[in-house]
C-alpha positions as semicolon CSV with decimal commas, in nm:
position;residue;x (nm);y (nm);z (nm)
1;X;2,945;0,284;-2,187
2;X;2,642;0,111;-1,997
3;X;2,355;0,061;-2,200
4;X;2,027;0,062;-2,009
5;X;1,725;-0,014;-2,157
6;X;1,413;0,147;-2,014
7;X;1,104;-0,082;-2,032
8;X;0,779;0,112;-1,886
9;X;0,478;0,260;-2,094
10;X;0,575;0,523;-2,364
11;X;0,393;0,784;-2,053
12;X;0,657;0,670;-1,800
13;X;0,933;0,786;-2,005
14;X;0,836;1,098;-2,021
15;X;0,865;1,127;-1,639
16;X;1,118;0,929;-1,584
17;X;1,378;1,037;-1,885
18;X;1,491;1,341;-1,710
19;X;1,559;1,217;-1,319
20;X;1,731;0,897;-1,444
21;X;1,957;1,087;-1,664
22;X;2,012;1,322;-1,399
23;X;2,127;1,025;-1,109
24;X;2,334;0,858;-1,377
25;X;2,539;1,173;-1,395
26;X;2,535;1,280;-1,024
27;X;2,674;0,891;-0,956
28;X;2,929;0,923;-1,207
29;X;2,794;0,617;-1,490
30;X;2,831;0,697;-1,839
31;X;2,498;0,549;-1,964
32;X;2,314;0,493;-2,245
33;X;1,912;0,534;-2,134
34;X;1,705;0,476;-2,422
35;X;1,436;0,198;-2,476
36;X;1,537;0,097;-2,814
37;X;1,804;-0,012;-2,755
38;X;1,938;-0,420;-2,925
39;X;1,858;-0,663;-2,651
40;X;2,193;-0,827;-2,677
41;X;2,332;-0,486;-2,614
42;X;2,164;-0,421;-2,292
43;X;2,366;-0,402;-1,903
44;X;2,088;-0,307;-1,735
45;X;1,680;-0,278;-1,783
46;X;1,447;0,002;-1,594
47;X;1,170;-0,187;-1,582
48;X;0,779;-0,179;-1,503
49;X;0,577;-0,496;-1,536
50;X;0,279;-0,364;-1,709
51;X;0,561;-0,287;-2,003
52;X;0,583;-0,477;-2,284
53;X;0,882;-0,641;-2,216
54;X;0,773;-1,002;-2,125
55;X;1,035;-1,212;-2,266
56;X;1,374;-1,137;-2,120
57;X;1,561;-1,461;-2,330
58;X;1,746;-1,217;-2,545
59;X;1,916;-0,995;-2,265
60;X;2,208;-1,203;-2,259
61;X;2,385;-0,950;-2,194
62;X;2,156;-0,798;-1,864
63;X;2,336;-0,803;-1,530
64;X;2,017;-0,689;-1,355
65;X;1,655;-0,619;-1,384
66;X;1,548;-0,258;-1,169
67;X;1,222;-0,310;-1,133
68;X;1,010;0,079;-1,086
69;X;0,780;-0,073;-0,883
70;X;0,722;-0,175;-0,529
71;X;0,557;-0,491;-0,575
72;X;0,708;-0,780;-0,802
73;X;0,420;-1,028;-0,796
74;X;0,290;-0,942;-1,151
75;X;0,690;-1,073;-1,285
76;X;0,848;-1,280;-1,033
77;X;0,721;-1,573;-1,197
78;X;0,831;-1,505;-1,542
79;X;1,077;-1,779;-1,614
80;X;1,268;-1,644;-1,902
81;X;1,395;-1,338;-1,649
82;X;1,683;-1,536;-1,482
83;X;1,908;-1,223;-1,396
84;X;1,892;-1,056;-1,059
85;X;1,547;-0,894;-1,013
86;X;1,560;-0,547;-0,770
87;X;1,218;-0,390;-0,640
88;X;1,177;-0,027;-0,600
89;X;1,210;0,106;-0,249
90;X;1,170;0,431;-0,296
91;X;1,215;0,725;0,006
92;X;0,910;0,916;-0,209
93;X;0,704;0,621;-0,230
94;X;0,778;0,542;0,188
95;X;0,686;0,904;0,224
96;X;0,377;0,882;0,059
97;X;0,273;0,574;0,220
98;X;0,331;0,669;0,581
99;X;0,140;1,025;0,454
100;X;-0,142;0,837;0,356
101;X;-0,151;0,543;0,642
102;X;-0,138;0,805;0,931
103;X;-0,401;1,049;0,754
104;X;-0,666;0,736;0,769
105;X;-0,594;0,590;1,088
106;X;-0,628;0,973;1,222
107;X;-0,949;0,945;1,035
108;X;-1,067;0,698;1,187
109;X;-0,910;0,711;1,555
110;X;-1,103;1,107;1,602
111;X;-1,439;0,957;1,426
112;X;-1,378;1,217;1,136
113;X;-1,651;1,055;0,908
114;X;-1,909;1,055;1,225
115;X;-1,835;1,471;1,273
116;X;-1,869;1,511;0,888
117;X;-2,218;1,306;0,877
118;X;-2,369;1,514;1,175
119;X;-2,312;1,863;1,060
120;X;-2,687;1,893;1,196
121;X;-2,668;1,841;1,548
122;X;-2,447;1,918;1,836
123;X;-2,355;1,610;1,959
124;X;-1,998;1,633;2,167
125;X;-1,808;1,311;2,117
126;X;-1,408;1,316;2,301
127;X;-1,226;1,063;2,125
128;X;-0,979;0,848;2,305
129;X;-0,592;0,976;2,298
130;X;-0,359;0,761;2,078
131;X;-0,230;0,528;2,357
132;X;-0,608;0,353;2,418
133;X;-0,657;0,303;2,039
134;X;-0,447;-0,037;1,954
135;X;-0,352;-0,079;1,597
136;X;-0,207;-0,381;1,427
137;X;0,019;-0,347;1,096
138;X;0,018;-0,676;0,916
139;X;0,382;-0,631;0,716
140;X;0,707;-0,520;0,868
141;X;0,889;-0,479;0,521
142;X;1,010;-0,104;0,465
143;X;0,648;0,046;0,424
144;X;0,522;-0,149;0,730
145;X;0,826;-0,051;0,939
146;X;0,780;0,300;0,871
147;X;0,441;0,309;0,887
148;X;0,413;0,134;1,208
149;X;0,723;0,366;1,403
150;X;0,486;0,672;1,281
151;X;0,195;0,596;1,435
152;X;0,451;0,487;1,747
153;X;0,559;0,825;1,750
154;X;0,231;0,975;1,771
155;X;0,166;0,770;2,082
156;X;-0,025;0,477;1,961
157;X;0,027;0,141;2,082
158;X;0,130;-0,062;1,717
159;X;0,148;-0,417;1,716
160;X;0,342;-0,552;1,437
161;X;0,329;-0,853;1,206
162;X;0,528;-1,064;0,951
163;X;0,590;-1,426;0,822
164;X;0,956;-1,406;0,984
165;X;1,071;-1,291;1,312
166;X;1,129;-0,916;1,329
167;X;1,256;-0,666;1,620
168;X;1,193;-0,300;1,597
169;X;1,202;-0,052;1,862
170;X;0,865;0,085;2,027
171;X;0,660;-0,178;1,791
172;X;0,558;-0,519;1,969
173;X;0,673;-0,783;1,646
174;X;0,494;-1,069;1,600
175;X;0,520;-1,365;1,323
176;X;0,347;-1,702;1,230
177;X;0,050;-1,815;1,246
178;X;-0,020;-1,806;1,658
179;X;0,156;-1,438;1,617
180;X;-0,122;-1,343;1,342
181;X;-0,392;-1,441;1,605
182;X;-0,195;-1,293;1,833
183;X;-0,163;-0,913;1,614
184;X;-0,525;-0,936;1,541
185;X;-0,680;-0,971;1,906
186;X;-0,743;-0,642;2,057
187;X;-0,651;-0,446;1,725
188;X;-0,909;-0,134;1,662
189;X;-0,741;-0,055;1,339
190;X;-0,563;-0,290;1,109
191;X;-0,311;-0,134;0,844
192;X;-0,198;-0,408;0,602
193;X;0,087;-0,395;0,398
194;X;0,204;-0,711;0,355
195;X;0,322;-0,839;-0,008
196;X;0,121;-1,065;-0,259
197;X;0,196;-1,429;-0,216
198;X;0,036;-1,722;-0,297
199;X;0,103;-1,722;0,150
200;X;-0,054;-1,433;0,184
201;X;-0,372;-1,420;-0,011
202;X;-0,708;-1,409;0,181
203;X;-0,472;-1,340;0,518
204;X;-0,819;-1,176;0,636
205;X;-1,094;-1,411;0,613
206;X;-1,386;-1,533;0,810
207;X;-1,156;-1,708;1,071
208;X;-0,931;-1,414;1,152
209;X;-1,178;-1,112;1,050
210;X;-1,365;-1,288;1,378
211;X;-1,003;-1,199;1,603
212;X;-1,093;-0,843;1,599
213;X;-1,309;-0,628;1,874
214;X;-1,672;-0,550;1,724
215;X;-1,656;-0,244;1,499
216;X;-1,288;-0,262;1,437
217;X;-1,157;-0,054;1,083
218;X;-0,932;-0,184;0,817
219;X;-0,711;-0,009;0,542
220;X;-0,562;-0,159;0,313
221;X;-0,281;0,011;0,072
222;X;-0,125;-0,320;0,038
223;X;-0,257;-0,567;-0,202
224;X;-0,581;-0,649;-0,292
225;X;-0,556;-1,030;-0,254
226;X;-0,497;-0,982;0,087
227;X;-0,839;-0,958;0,213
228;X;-1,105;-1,224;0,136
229;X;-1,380;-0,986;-0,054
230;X;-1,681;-1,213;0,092
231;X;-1,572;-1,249;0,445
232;X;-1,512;-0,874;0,452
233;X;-1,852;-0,774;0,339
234;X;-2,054;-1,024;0,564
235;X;-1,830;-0,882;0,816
236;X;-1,938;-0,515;0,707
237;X;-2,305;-0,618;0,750
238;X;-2,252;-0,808;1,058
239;X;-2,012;-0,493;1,209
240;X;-1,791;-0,721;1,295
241;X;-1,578;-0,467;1,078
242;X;-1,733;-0,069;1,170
243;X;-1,548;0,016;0,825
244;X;-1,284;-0,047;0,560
245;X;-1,101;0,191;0,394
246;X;-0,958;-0,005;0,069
247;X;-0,721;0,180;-0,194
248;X;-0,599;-0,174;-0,380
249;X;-0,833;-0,477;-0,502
250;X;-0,791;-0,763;-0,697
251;X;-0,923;-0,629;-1,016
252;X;-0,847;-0,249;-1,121
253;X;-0,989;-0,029;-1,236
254;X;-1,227;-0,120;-0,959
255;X;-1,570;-0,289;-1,185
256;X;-1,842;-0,023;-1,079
257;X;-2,106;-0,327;-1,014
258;X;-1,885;-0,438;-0,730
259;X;-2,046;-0,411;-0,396
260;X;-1,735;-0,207;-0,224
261;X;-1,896;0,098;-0,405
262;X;-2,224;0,104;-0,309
263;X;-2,136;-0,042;0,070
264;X;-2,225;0,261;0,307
265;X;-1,896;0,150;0,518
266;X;-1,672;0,120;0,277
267;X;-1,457;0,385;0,136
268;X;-1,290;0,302;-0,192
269;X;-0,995;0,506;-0,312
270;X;-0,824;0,435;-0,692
271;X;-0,500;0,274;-0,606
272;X;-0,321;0,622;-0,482
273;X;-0,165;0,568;-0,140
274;X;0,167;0,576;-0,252
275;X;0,342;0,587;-0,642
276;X;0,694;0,571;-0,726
277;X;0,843;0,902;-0,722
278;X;1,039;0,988;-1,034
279;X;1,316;1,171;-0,852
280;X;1,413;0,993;-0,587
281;X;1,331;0,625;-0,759
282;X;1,610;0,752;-1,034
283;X;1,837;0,760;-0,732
284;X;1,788;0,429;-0,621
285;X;1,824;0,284;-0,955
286;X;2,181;0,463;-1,013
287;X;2,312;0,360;-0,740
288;X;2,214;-0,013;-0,816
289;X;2,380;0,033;-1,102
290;X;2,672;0,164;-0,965
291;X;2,718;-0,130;-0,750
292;X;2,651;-0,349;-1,013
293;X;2,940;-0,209;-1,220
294;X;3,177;-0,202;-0,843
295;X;3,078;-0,564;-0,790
296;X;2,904;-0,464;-0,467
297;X;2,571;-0,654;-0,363
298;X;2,254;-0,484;-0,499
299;X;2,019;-0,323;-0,316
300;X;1,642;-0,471;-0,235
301;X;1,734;-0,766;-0,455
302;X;1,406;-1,031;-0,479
303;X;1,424;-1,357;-0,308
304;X;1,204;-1,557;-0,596
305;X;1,128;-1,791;-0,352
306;X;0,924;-1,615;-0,150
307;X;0,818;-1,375;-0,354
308;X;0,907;-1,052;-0,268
């Protein structure tokens, strides 16, 4: 028997219960999900980091931490969780993302907002096709990647960015510092999706909000640290930046005497470009397990020393 311990809020359970049973028994693992289970008892731990699981010391047992989110920022640094740490990269999650991304740079590529706002007036305005509009995706992990051959297919030209060197077909990859200059000259729409690092905080900031054309348009689904809050909004007022569309930010719930609300350019949506979907994350998570118990290497295992 494998006994895996599922650490989330009591409300994730009652999503999650079901699939995860369900992908144990399609892969074949007799398991025992239940989140009471004796932590010196426990093979395996679902796991979200808002749980209240903080103190892994008396998993001796644990061959792996599954983590049910996308982001591990909130426990990478948690020192008494020594076992392998996995992060979730789920195909529903990916889908959602991409959904999302390519909805707002649509948005913003035919002037959506501007046709919307001048329902009073006939005022023909022929937006550019896809090849003239350059966009710039700053993260080439599995969200970025997809995101960025998307908006390939659909003819723009995507220029790609990351901390390490990366090659994918149709997307022009750039890394390091000169290749984040680089990425961020020219680009009239920036997507970022890049992971939350003590190297990647503020990546946008006075210096390199100053790269972009006049009147260029973030989005950010990423992380909220990302961006430099300040820099952005001088750069709203200046229009250095024509708009940002922001679903993530560095405190949330979003406090409702921060100036992103009340900014007429800025478009604030409640963390929901893309959530782990129950059904397909229970997949992934079986079939870590299932290599765990084959001796195979895990999937989307956590490098702790760079964060993600």
């Amino acid at each position: 028997m494998i006994n895996v311990q599922f650490a989330a809020r009591p409300e994730r359970w009652a999503t999650q219960e079901a699939p995860l049973r369900a992908a144990f028994a399609q892969a074949g693992l007799n398991a025992d999900l239940r989140p009471d289970h004796d932590p010196a008892d426990v093979d395996y731990v679902v796991y979200a980091p808002n749980s209240d699981l903080q103190d892994f010391t008396p998993y001796t047992r644990c061959k792996a931490v599954l983590s049910l989110w996308a982001g591990v920022e909130k426990i990478v640094g948690n020192q008494t969780l020594t076992m392998p740490l996995c992060r979730m990269v789920d195909p529903g999650l990916t889908a959602g993302m991409v959904e999302w991304v390519t909805g707002h740079v649509l948005r913003y590529h035919l002037d959506i907002d501007n046709t919307i706002h001048t329902q009073d007036r006939w005022e023909p305005k022929v937006p550019p096709l896809a090849e003239e509009r350059p966009v710039t995706v700053l993260g080439l992990g599995a969200l970025g990647q997809a995101c960025a051959q998307m908006l390939a297919t659909l003819g723009f030209p995507v220029t790609g960015w990351s901390r390490s060197e990366k090659s994918i077909d149709g997307i022009t990859c750039h890394h390091g510092e000169a290749g984040l200059r680089a990425a961020l000259t020219g680009a009239e729409i920036v997507v970022l999706l890049l992971p939350d690092t003590p190297a990647t905080e503020n990546t946008l900031n006075d210096e390199t909000l100053a790269l972009l054309p006049k009147g260029a348009r973030l989005i950010n689904p990423g992380r909220g640290p990302l961006i430099d809050d300040n820099a952005l909004l001088a750069a709203l007022d200046s229009g250095q930046v024509g708009h940002a569309t922001l679903d993530v930010f560095r405190v949330e719930p979003l406090p409702l005497d921060h100036p992103y609300w009340a900014h007429p350019n800025v478009t604030v949506t409640p963390h929901i470009a893309a959530e782990t979907r129950a059904i397909t994350a229970a997949r992934v998570i079986a079939e870590n397990i299932r290599r765990g118990e084959a001796g195979e290497p895990l999937l989307h295992l956590v490098d702790r020393s760079l964060g993600y």
